[in-house]
mmCIF file with all atom_site columns, C-alpha atoms and ligand atoms in Angstrom:
data_model
loop_
_atom_site.group_PDB
_atom_site.id
_atom_site.type_symbol
_atom_site.label_atom_id
_atom_site.label_alt_id
_atom_site.label_comp_id
_atom_site.label_asym_id
_atom_site.label_entity_id
_atom_site.label_seq_id
_atom_site.pdbx_PDB_ins_code
_atom_site.Cartn_x
_atom_site.Cartn_y
_atom_site.Cartn_z
_atom_site.occupancy
_atom_site.B_iso_or_equiv
_atom_site.pdbx_formal_charge
_atom_site.auth_seq_id
_atom_site.auth_comp_id
_atom_site.auth_asym_id
_atom_site.auth_atom_id
_atom_site.pdbx_PDB_model_num
ATOM   1   C  CA  . UNK A 1 1   ? 30.575 30.984 -11.376 1.00 0.00 ? 355  UNK A CA  1
ATOM   2   C  CA  . UNK A 1 2   ? 32.979 32.488 -8.950  1.00 0.00 ? 356  UNK A CA  1
ATOM   3   C  CA  . UNK A 1 3   ? 36.622 31.586 -8.519  1.00 0.00 ? 357  UNK A CA  1
ATOM   4   C  CA  . UNK A 1 4   ? 38.300 30.873 -5.216  1.00 0.00 ? 358  UNK A CA  1
ATOM   5   C  CA  . UNK A 1 5   ? 40.417 33.608 -3.715  1.00 0.00 ? 359  UNK A CA  1
ATOM   6   C  CA  . UNK A 1 6   ? 44.110 33.137 -4.543  1.00 0.00 ? 360  UNK A CA  1
ATOM   7   C  CA  . UNK A 1 7   ? 45.645 30.453 -2.365  1.00 0.00 ? 361  UNK A CA  1
ATOM   8   C  CA  . UNK A 1 8   ? 48.162 31.564 0.252   1.00 0.00 ? 362  UNK A CA  1
ATOM   9   C  CA  . UNK A 1 9   ? 49.688 28.106 0.327   1.00 0.00 ? 363  UNK A CA  1
ATOM   10  C  CA  . UNK A 1 10  ? 50.919 26.508 -2.909  1.00 0.00 ? 364  UNK A CA  1
ATOM   11  C  CA  . UNK A 1 11  ? 50.703 29.813 -4.710  1.00 0.00 ? 365  UNK A CA  1
ATOM   12  C  CA  . UNK A 1 12  ? 52.622 28.651 -7.788  1.00 0.00 ? 366  UNK A CA  1
ATOM   13  C  CA  . UNK A 1 13  ? 50.239 25.720 -8.235  1.00 0.00 ? 367  UNK A CA  1
ATOM   14  C  CA  . UNK A 1 14  ? 47.283 28.053 -7.958  1.00 0.00 ? 368  UNK A CA  1
ATOM   15  C  CA  . UNK A 1 15  ? 48.703 30.409 -10.569 1.00 0.00 ? 369  UNK A CA  1
ATOM   16  C  CA  . UNK A 1 16  ? 49.448 27.532 -12.913 1.00 0.00 ? 370  UNK A CA  1
ATOM   17  C  CA  . UNK A 1 17  ? 45.917 26.201 -12.527 1.00 0.00 ? 371  UNK A CA  1
ATOM   18  C  CA  . UNK A 1 18  ? 44.639 29.676 -13.341 1.00 0.00 ? 372  UNK A CA  1
ATOM   19  C  CA  . UNK A 1 19  ? 46.847 29.896 -16.414 1.00 0.00 ? 373  UNK A CA  1
ATOM   20  C  CA  . UNK A 1 20  ? 46.022 26.546 -18.058 1.00 0.00 ? 374  UNK A CA  1
ATOM   21  C  CA  . UNK A 1 21  ? 42.892 27.415 -19.981 1.00 0.00 ? 375  UNK A CA  1
ATOM   22  C  CA  . UNK A 1 22  ? 42.805 24.628 -22.533 1.00 0.00 ? 376  UNK A CA  1
ATOM   23  C  CA  . UNK A 1 23  ? 42.481 20.890 -22.311 1.00 0.00 ? 377  UNK A CA  1
ATOM   24  C  CA  . UNK A 1 24  ? 43.190 18.184 -24.876 1.00 0.00 ? 378  UNK A CA  1
ATOM   25  C  CA  . UNK A 1 25  ? 39.881 16.537 -25.604 1.00 0.00 ? 379  UNK A CA  1
ATOM   26  C  CA  . UNK A 1 26  ? 38.891 12.943 -26.328 1.00 0.00 ? 380  UNK A CA  1
ATOM   27  C  CA  . UNK A 1 27  ? 38.018 12.327 -29.988 1.00 0.00 ? 381  UNK A CA  1
ATOM   28  C  CA  . UNK A 1 28  ? 34.701 13.824 -30.922 1.00 0.00 ? 382  UNK A CA  1
ATOM   29  C  CA  . UNK A 1 29  ? 31.864 11.433 -30.323 1.00 0.00 ? 383  UNK A CA  1
ATOM   30  C  CA  . UNK A 1 30  ? 33.293 9.216  -27.592 1.00 0.00 ? 384  UNK A CA  1
ATOM   31  C  CA  . UNK A 1 31  ? 31.881 11.136 -24.655 1.00 0.00 ? 385  UNK A CA  1
ATOM   32  C  CA  . UNK A 1 32  ? 28.910 12.419 -26.620 1.00 0.00 ? 386  UNK A CA  1
ATOM   33  C  CA  . UNK A 1 33  ? 27.581 8.905  -27.198 1.00 0.00 ? 387  UNK A CA  1
ATOM   34  C  CA  . UNK A 1 34  ? 27.822 8.079  -23.507 1.00 0.00 ? 388  UNK A CA  1
ATOM   35  C  CA  . UNK A 1 35  ? 26.257 11.405 -22.563 1.00 0.00 ? 389  UNK A CA  1
ATOM   36  C  CA  . UNK A 1 36  ? 23.311 10.617 -24.815 1.00 0.00 ? 390  UNK A CA  1
ATOM   37  C  CA  . UNK A 1 37  ? 22.901 7.281  -23.065 1.00 0.00 ? 391  UNK A CA  1
ATOM   38  C  CA  . UNK A 1 38  ? 22.998 9.145  -19.782 1.00 0.00 ? 392  UNK A CA  1
ATOM   39  C  CA  . UNK A 1 39  ? 20.304 11.550 -20.929 1.00 0.00 ? 393  UNK A CA  1
ATOM   40  C  CA  . UNK A 1 40  ? 17.957 8.688  -21.850 1.00 0.00 ? 394  UNK A CA  1
ATOM   41  C  CA  . UNK A 1 41  ? 18.573 7.013  -18.501 1.00 0.00 ? 395  UNK A CA  1
ATOM   42  C  CA  . UNK A 1 42  ? 17.870 10.249 -16.637 1.00 0.00 ? 396  UNK A CA  1
ATOM   43  C  CA  . UNK A 1 43  ? 14.677 10.892 -18.570 1.00 0.00 ? 397  UNK A CA  1
ATOM   44  C  CA  . UNK A 1 44  ? 13.508 7.359  -17.812 1.00 0.00 ? 398  UNK A CA  1
ATOM   45  C  CA  . UNK A 1 45  ? 14.580 7.875  -14.174 1.00 0.00 ? 399  UNK A CA  1
ATOM   46  C  CA  . UNK A 1 46  ? 16.571 4.630  -14.261 1.00 0.00 ? 400  UNK A CA  1
ATOM   47  C  CA  . UNK A 1 47  ? 19.250 5.176  -11.678 1.00 0.00 ? 401  UNK A CA  1
ATOM   48  C  CA  . UNK A 1 48  ? 21.089 1.950  -12.493 1.00 0.00 ? 402  UNK A CA  1
ATOM   49  C  CA  . UNK A 1 49  ? 21.495 3.024  -16.098 1.00 0.00 ? 403  UNK A CA  1
ATOM   50  C  CA  . UNK A 1 50  ? 22.536 6.480  -14.937 1.00 0.00 ? 404  UNK A CA  1
ATOM   51  C  CA  . UNK A 1 51  ? 25.216 4.833  -12.804 1.00 0.00 ? 405  UNK A CA  1
ATOM   52  C  CA  . UNK A 1 52  ? 26.546 2.656  -15.591 1.00 0.00 ? 406  UNK A CA  1
ATOM   53  C  CA  . UNK A 1 53  ? 26.640 5.603  -18.012 1.00 0.00 ? 407  UNK A CA  1
ATOM   54  C  CA  . UNK A 1 54  ? 28.537 7.713  -15.447 1.00 0.00 ? 408  UNK A CA  1
ATOM   55  C  CA  . UNK A 1 55  ? 31.011 4.877  -14.907 1.00 0.00 ? 409  UNK A CA  1
ATOM   56  C  CA  . UNK A 1 56  ? 31.547 4.537  -18.662 1.00 0.00 ? 410  UNK A CA  1
ATOM   57  C  CA  . UNK A 1 57  ? 31.906 8.296  -19.051 1.00 0.00 ? 411  UNK A CA  1
ATOM   58  C  CA  . UNK A 1 58  ? 34.596 8.554  -16.386 1.00 0.00 ? 412  UNK A CA  1
ATOM   59  C  CA  . UNK A 1 59  ? 36.409 5.399  -17.530 1.00 0.00 ? 413  UNK A CA  1
ATOM   60  C  CA  . UNK A 1 60  ? 36.547 6.732  -21.099 1.00 0.00 ? 414  UNK A CA  1
ATOM   61  C  CA  . UNK A 1 61  ? 37.784 10.132 -19.971 1.00 0.00 ? 415  UNK A CA  1
ATOM   62  C  CA  . UNK A 1 62  ? 40.325 8.648  -17.528 1.00 0.00 ? 416  UNK A CA  1
ATOM   63  C  CA  . UNK A 1 63  ? 41.661 6.372  -20.255 1.00 0.00 ? 417  UNK A CA  1
ATOM   64  C  CA  . UNK A 1 64  ? 42.084 9.315  -22.617 1.00 0.00 ? 418  UNK A CA  1
ATOM   65  C  CA  . UNK A 1 65  ? 43.944 11.428 -20.032 1.00 0.00 ? 419  UNK A CA  1
ATOM   66  C  CA  . UNK A 1 66  ? 45.996 8.431  -18.900 1.00 0.00 ? 420  UNK A CA  1
ATOM   67  C  CA  . UNK A 1 67  ? 45.013 8.821  -15.266 1.00 0.00 ? 421  UNK A CA  1
ATOM   68  C  CA  . UNK A 1 68  ? 43.662 6.181  -12.877 1.00 0.00 ? 422  UNK A CA  1
ATOM   69  C  CA  . UNK A 1 69  ? 39.931 5.760  -13.248 1.00 0.00 ? 423  UNK A CA  1
ATOM   70  C  CA  . UNK A 1 70  ? 38.027 7.527  -10.517 1.00 0.00 ? 424  UNK A CA  1
ATOM   71  C  CA  . UNK A 1 71  ? 35.101 5.891  -8.798  1.00 0.00 ? 425  UNK A CA  1
ATOM   72  C  CA  . UNK A 1 72  ? 31.628 7.328  -8.951  1.00 0.00 ? 426  UNK A CA  1
ATOM   73  C  CA  . UNK A 1 73  ? 28.639 7.138  -6.701  1.00 0.00 ? 427  UNK A CA  1
ATOM   74  C  CA  . UNK A 1 74  ? 25.317 8.335  -8.046  1.00 0.00 ? 428  UNK A CA  1
ATOM   75  C  CA  . UNK A 1 75  ? 22.972 9.209  -5.236  1.00 0.00 ? 429  UNK A CA  1
ATOM   76  C  CA  . UNK A 1 76  ? 19.239 9.643  -5.561  1.00 0.00 ? 430  UNK A CA  1
ATOM   77  C  CA  . UNK A 1 77  ? 19.242 12.714 -3.369  1.00 0.00 ? 431  UNK A CA  1
ATOM   78  C  CA  . UNK A 1 78  ? 21.851 15.097 -2.127  1.00 0.00 ? 432  UNK A CA  1
ATOM   79  C  CA  . UNK A 1 79  ? 23.218 14.463 1.344   1.00 0.00 ? 433  UNK A CA  1
ATOM   80  C  CA  . UNK A 1 80  ? 22.167 17.266 3.637   1.00 0.00 ? 434  UNK A CA  1
ATOM   81  C  CA  . UNK A 1 81  ? 25.725 18.262 4.375   1.00 0.00 ? 435  UNK A CA  1
ATOM   82  C  CA  . UNK A 1 82  ? 28.519 17.945 1.865   1.00 0.00 ? 436  UNK A CA  1
ATOM   83  C  CA  . UNK A 1 83  ? 32.027 19.214 1.850   1.00 0.00 ? 437  UNK A CA  1
ATOM   84  C  CA  . UNK A 1 84  ? 34.530 19.374 -0.908  1.00 0.00 ? 438  UNK A CA  1
ATOM   85  C  CA  . UNK A 1 85  ? 37.900 20.641 0.226   1.00 0.00 ? 439  UNK A CA  1
ATOM   86  C  CA  . UNK A 1 86  ? 35.888 22.594 2.722   1.00 0.00 ? 440  UNK A CA  1
ATOM   87  C  CA  . UNK A 1 87  ? 33.758 24.178 0.030   1.00 0.00 ? 441  UNK A CA  1
ATOM   88  C  CA  . UNK A 1 88  ? 30.139 23.578 -0.596  1.00 0.00 ? 442  UNK A CA  1
ATOM   89  C  CA  . UNK A 1 89  ? 28.908 22.439 -3.974  1.00 0.00 ? 443  UNK A CA  1
ATOM   90  C  CA  . UNK A 1 90  ? 25.334 21.953 -4.987  1.00 0.00 ? 444  UNK A CA  1
ATOM   91  C  CA  . UNK A 1 91  ? 25.346 18.894 -7.159  1.00 0.00 ? 445  UNK A CA  1
ATOM   92  C  CA  . UNK A 1 92  ? 28.434 16.794 -6.525  1.00 0.00 ? 446  UNK A CA  1
ATOM   93  C  CA  . UNK A 1 93  ? 31.803 16.418 -4.864  1.00 0.00 ? 447  UNK A CA  1
ATOM   94  C  CA  . UNK A 1 94  ? 35.172 14.754 -5.264  1.00 0.00 ? 448  UNK A CA  1
ATOM   95  C  CA  . UNK A 1 95  ? 37.422 13.270 -2.605  1.00 0.00 ? 449  UNK A CA  1
ATOM   96  C  CA  . UNK A 1 96  ? 41.057 13.159 -3.748  1.00 0.00 ? 450  UNK A CA  1
ATOM   97  C  CA  . UNK A 1 97  ? 42.211 10.522 -1.254  1.00 0.00 ? 451  UNK A CA  1
ATOM   98  C  CA  . UNK A 1 98  ? 39.714 7.920  -2.411  1.00 0.00 ? 452  UNK A CA  1
ATOM   99  C  CA  . UNK A 1 99  ? 39.456 9.337  -5.982  1.00 0.00 ? 453  UNK A CA  1
ATOM   100 C  CA  . UNK A 1 100 ? 35.707 9.173  -5.626  1.00 0.00 ? 454  UNK A CA  1
ATOM   101 C  CA  . UNK A 1 101 ? 33.151 11.395 -7.325  1.00 0.00 ? 455  UNK A CA  1
ATOM   102 C  CA  . UNK A 1 102 ? 29.661 11.683 -5.918  1.00 0.00 ? 456  UNK A CA  1
ATOM   103 C  CA  . UNK A 1 103 ? 26.815 13.183 -7.908  1.00 0.00 ? 457  UNK A CA  1
ATOM   104 C  CA  . UNK A 1 104 ? 23.179 13.343 -7.023  1.00 0.00 ? 458  UNK A CA  1
ATOM   105 C  CA  . UNK A 1 105 ? 20.044 13.350 -9.072  1.00 0.00 ? 459  UNK A CA  1
ATOM   106 C  CA  . UNK A 1 106 ? 17.892 15.399 -6.755  1.00 0.00 ? 460  UNK A CA  1
ATOM   107 C  CA  . UNK A 1 107 ? 18.507 18.502 -4.740  1.00 0.00 ? 461  UNK A CA  1
ATOM   108 C  CA  . UNK A 1 108 ? 18.224 18.064 -0.999  1.00 0.00 ? 462  UNK A CA  1
ATOM   109 C  CA  . UNK A 1 109 ? 15.542 20.412 0.039   1.00 0.00 ? 463  UNK A CA  1
ATOM   110 C  CA  . UNK A 1 110 ? 12.972 20.575 -2.695  1.00 0.00 ? 464  UNK A CA  1
ATOM   111 C  CA  . UNK A 1 111 ? 13.704 17.138 -4.189  1.00 0.00 ? 465  UNK A CA  1
ATOM   112 C  CA  . UNK A 1 112 ? 13.844 18.647 -7.632  1.00 0.00 ? 466  UNK A CA  1
ATOM   113 C  CA  . UNK A 1 113 ? 15.402 16.515 -10.326 1.00 0.00 ? 467  UNK A CA  1
ATOM   114 C  CA  . UNK A 1 114 ? 18.728 17.879 -11.465 1.00 0.00 ? 468  UNK A CA  1
ATOM   115 C  CA  . UNK A 1 115 ? 18.563 18.781 -15.136 1.00 0.00 ? 469  UNK A CA  1
ATOM   116 C  CA  . UNK A 1 116 ? 20.599 16.717 -17.561 1.00 0.00 ? 470  UNK A CA  1
ATOM   117 C  CA  . UNK A 1 117 ? 22.769 19.706 -18.476 1.00 0.00 ? 471  UNK A CA  1
ATOM   118 C  CA  . UNK A 1 118 ? 23.533 20.448 -14.840 1.00 0.00 ? 472  UNK A CA  1
ATOM   119 C  CA  . UNK A 1 119 ? 24.252 16.791 -14.165 1.00 0.00 ? 473  UNK A CA  1
ATOM   120 C  CA  . UNK A 1 120 ? 26.771 16.481 -17.024 1.00 0.00 ? 474  UNK A CA  1
ATOM   121 C  CA  . UNK A 1 121 ? 28.303 19.789 -16.076 1.00 0.00 ? 475  UNK A CA  1
ATOM   122 C  CA  . UNK A 1 122 ? 28.763 18.515 -12.510 1.00 0.00 ? 476  UNK A CA  1
ATOM   123 C  CA  . UNK A 1 123 ? 30.311 15.272 -13.730 1.00 0.00 ? 477  UNK A CA  1
ATOM   124 C  CA  . UNK A 1 124 ? 32.807 17.215 -15.855 1.00 0.00 ? 478  UNK A CA  1
ATOM   125 C  CA  . UNK A 1 125 ? 33.507 19.630 -13.016 1.00 0.00 ? 479  UNK A CA  1
ATOM   126 C  CA  . UNK A 1 126 ? 34.281 16.864 -10.535 1.00 0.00 ? 480  UNK A CA  1
ATOM   127 C  CA  . UNK A 1 127 ? 36.340 14.977 -13.099 1.00 0.00 ? 481  UNK A CA  1
ATOM   128 C  CA  . UNK A 1 128 ? 38.434 18.129 -13.588 1.00 0.00 ? 482  UNK A CA  1
ATOM   129 C  CA  . UNK A 1 129 ? 39.220 18.038 -9.857  1.00 0.00 ? 483  UNK A CA  1
ATOM   130 C  CA  . UNK A 1 130 ? 40.446 14.480 -10.455 1.00 0.00 ? 484  UNK A CA  1
ATOM   131 C  CA  . UNK A 1 131 ? 42.610 15.706 -13.353 1.00 0.00 ? 485  UNK A CA  1
ATOM   132 C  CA  . UNK A 1 132 ? 44.079 18.489 -11.211 1.00 0.00 ? 486  UNK A CA  1
ATOM   133 C  CA  . UNK A 1 133 ? 45.564 15.916 -8.855  1.00 0.00 ? 487  UNK A CA  1
ATOM   134 C  CA  . UNK A 1 134 ? 46.237 13.022 -11.204 1.00 0.00 ? 488  UNK A CA  1
ATOM   135 C  CA  . UNK A 1 135 ? 47.184 14.693 -14.485 1.00 0.00 ? 489  UNK A CA  1
ATOM   136 C  CA  . UNK A 1 136 ? 48.499 18.109 -13.497 1.00 0.00 ? 490  UNK A CA  1
ATOM   137 C  CA  . UNK A 1 137 ? 49.871 16.997 -10.161 1.00 0.00 ? 491  UNK A CA  1
ATOM   138 C  CA  . UNK A 1 138 ? 48.641 20.062 -8.305  1.00 0.00 ? 492  UNK A CA  1
ATOM   139 C  CA  . UNK A 1 139 ? 48.777 19.766 -4.516  1.00 0.00 ? 493  UNK A CA  1
ATOM   140 C  CA  . UNK A 1 140 ? 45.197 21.002 -4.345  1.00 0.00 ? 494  UNK A CA  1
ATOM   141 C  CA  . UNK A 1 141 ? 42.368 21.639 -6.773  1.00 0.00 ? 495  UNK A CA  1
ATOM   142 C  CA  . UNK A 1 142 ? 41.161 25.193 -6.818  1.00 0.00 ? 496  UNK A CA  1
ATOM   143 C  CA  . UNK A 1 143 ? 38.295 26.805 -8.649  1.00 0.00 ? 497  UNK A CA  1
ATOM   144 C  CA  . UNK A 1 144 ? 40.438 29.077 -10.771 1.00 0.00 ? 498  UNK A CA  1
ATOM   145 C  CA  . UNK A 1 145 ? 39.544 30.667 -14.092 1.00 0.00 ? 499  UNK A CA  1
ATOM   146 C  CA  . UNK A 1 146 ? 41.614 27.966 -15.765 1.00 0.00 ? 500  UNK A CA  1
ATOM   147 C  CA  . UNK A 1 147 ? 39.743 25.260 -13.877 1.00 0.00 ? 501  UNK A CA  1
ATOM   148 C  CA  . UNK A 1 148 ? 36.369 26.530 -15.091 1.00 0.00 ? 502  UNK A CA  1
ATOM   149 C  CA  . UNK A 1 149 ? 37.698 26.894 -18.639 1.00 0.00 ? 503  UNK A CA  1
ATOM   150 C  CA  . UNK A 1 150 ? 38.939 23.289 -18.627 1.00 0.00 ? 504  UNK A CA  1
ATOM   151 C  CA  . UNK A 1 151 ? 35.666 22.014 -17.192 1.00 0.00 ? 505  UNK A CA  1
ATOM   152 C  CA  . UNK A 1 152 ? 33.735 23.983 -19.821 1.00 0.00 ? 506  UNK A CA  1
ATOM   153 C  CA  . UNK A 1 153 ? 35.875 22.545 -22.628 1.00 0.00 ? 507  UNK A CA  1
ATOM   154 C  CA  . UNK A 1 154 ? 35.142 19.017 -21.437 1.00 0.00 ? 508  UNK A CA  1
ATOM   155 C  CA  . UNK A 1 155 ? 31.454 19.784 -20.974 1.00 0.00 ? 509  UNK A CA  1
ATOM   156 C  CA  . UNK A 1 156 ? 30.987 21.141 -24.487 1.00 0.00 ? 510  UNK A CA  1
ATOM   157 C  CA  . UNK A 1 157 ? 32.861 18.169 -25.908 1.00 0.00 ? 511  UNK A CA  1
ATOM   158 C  CA  . UNK A 1 158 ? 30.532 15.828 -24.042 1.00 0.00 ? 512  UNK A CA  1
ATOM   159 C  CA  . UNK A 1 159 ? 27.450 17.637 -25.308 1.00 0.00 ? 513  UNK A CA  1
ATOM   160 C  CA  . UNK A 1 160 ? 28.665 18.315 -28.815 1.00 0.00 ? 514  UNK A CA  1
ATOM   161 C  CA  . UNK A 1 161 ? 28.094 22.037 -28.393 1.00 0.00 ? 515  UNK A CA  1
ATOM   162 C  CA  . UNK A 1 162 ? 30.478 24.815 -29.443 1.00 0.00 ? 516  UNK A CA  1
ATOM   163 C  CA  . UNK A 1 163 ? 32.845 26.144 -26.815 1.00 0.00 ? 517  UNK A CA  1
ATOM   164 C  CA  . UNK A 1 164 ? 32.088 29.714 -25.790 1.00 0.00 ? 518  UNK A CA  1
ATOM   165 C  CA  . UNK A 1 165 ? 34.716 32.230 -24.913 1.00 0.00 ? 519  UNK A CA  1
ATOM   166 C  CA  . UNK A 1 166 ? 34.324 33.017 -21.215 1.00 0.00 ? 520  UNK A CA  1
ATOM   167 C  CA  . UNK A 1 167 ? 34.607 36.638 -20.134 1.00 0.00 ? 521  UNK A CA  1
ATOM   168 C  CA  . UNK A 1 168 ? 35.780 37.268 -16.590 1.00 0.00 ? 522  UNK A CA  1
ATOM   169 C  CA  . UNK A 1 169 ? 35.420 40.271 -14.349 1.00 0.00 ? 523  UNK A CA  1
ATOM   170 C  CA  . UNK A 1 170 ? 37.386 40.788 -11.164 1.00 0.00 ? 524  UNK A CA  1
ATOM   171 C  CA  . UNK A 1 171 ? 35.495 40.988 -7.892  1.00 0.00 ? 525  UNK A CA  1
ATOM   172 C  CA  . UNK A 1 172 ? 36.646 41.420 -4.312  1.00 0.00 ? 526  UNK A CA  1
ATOM   173 C  CA  . UNK A 1 173 ? 39.422 39.451 -2.672  1.00 0.00 ? 527  UNK A CA  1
ATOM   174 C  CA  . UNK A 1 174 ? 41.234 38.581 -5.909  1.00 0.00 ? 528  UNK A CA  1
ATOM   175 C  CA  . UNK A 1 175 ? 38.307 36.512 -7.125  1.00 0.00 ? 529  UNK A CA  1
ATOM   176 C  CA  . UNK A 1 176 ? 36.846 36.470 -10.600 1.00 0.00 ? 530  UNK A CA  1
ATOM   177 C  CA  . UNK A 1 177 ? 33.332 35.858 -11.806 1.00 0.00 ? 531  UNK A CA  1
ATOM   178 C  CA  . UNK A 1 178 ? 32.009 35.127 -15.248 1.00 0.00 ? 532  UNK A CA  1
ATOM   179 C  CA  . UNK A 1 179 ? 30.344 38.004 -17.039 1.00 0.00 ? 533  UNK A CA  1
ATOM   180 C  CA  . UNK A 1 180 ? 27.432 35.994 -18.465 1.00 0.00 ? 534  UNK A CA  1
ATOM   181 C  CA  . UNK A 1 181 ? 26.021 38.869 -20.494 1.00 0.00 ? 535  UNK A CA  1
ATOM   182 C  CA  . UNK A 1 182 ? 29.239 39.285 -22.440 1.00 0.00 ? 536  UNK A CA  1
ATOM   183 C  CA  . UNK A 1 183 ? 29.873 35.542 -22.562 1.00 0.00 ? 537  UNK A CA  1
ATOM   184 C  CA  . UNK A 1 184 ? 26.432 34.753 -23.954 1.00 0.00 ? 538  UNK A CA  1
ATOM   185 C  CA  . UNK A 1 185 ? 26.497 37.664 -26.372 1.00 0.00 ? 539  UNK A CA  1
ATOM   186 C  CA  . UNK A 1 186 ? 29.742 36.477 -27.932 1.00 0.00 ? 540  UNK A CA  1
ATOM   187 C  CA  . UNK A 1 187 ? 28.480 32.915 -28.278 1.00 0.00 ? 541  UNK A CA  1
HETATM 188 ZN ZN1 . ZN  B 2 .   ? 34.565 21.977 -7.364  1.00 0.00 ? 1822 ZN  B ZN1 1
#
């Protein structure tokens, strides 16, 4: 995971996004139950059940954070070209104007099935973009350290796994990347 370079525009919003490293979380069990339903649906390759579990997941989370519910489209395969605020993401995207999340179950080129963990992680990631606009009121949604920390908190809540402390190392251009060796060692 690599953060975006610091924004030139809306710098204070960027810094605030970077700073907010925690997220209130829905009561234990709410998202976990839906995530388990989602896992069964994925294993059975039932896309309709995957869709309804994703819808329930996002409705439950949106209700908890008191934000409008975002829409979700679950696609069988990744579109060949995708853009998210001009950035390229492998497994999903979010469009702020329509408040729509798209996630896909297969990668574009090799048609490999996205793993359940990756799928849930993507759902949480895209939902955190939704929160950036609707809950935090940021003018944009950047991949800051804080963003990844918030997405990780939501992900671990949804999977019922303990939250790991993330260790960051600076790289070029004011970006940060996760030091996985240190992060995994501490967990
Ligand atoms: Zn993103």
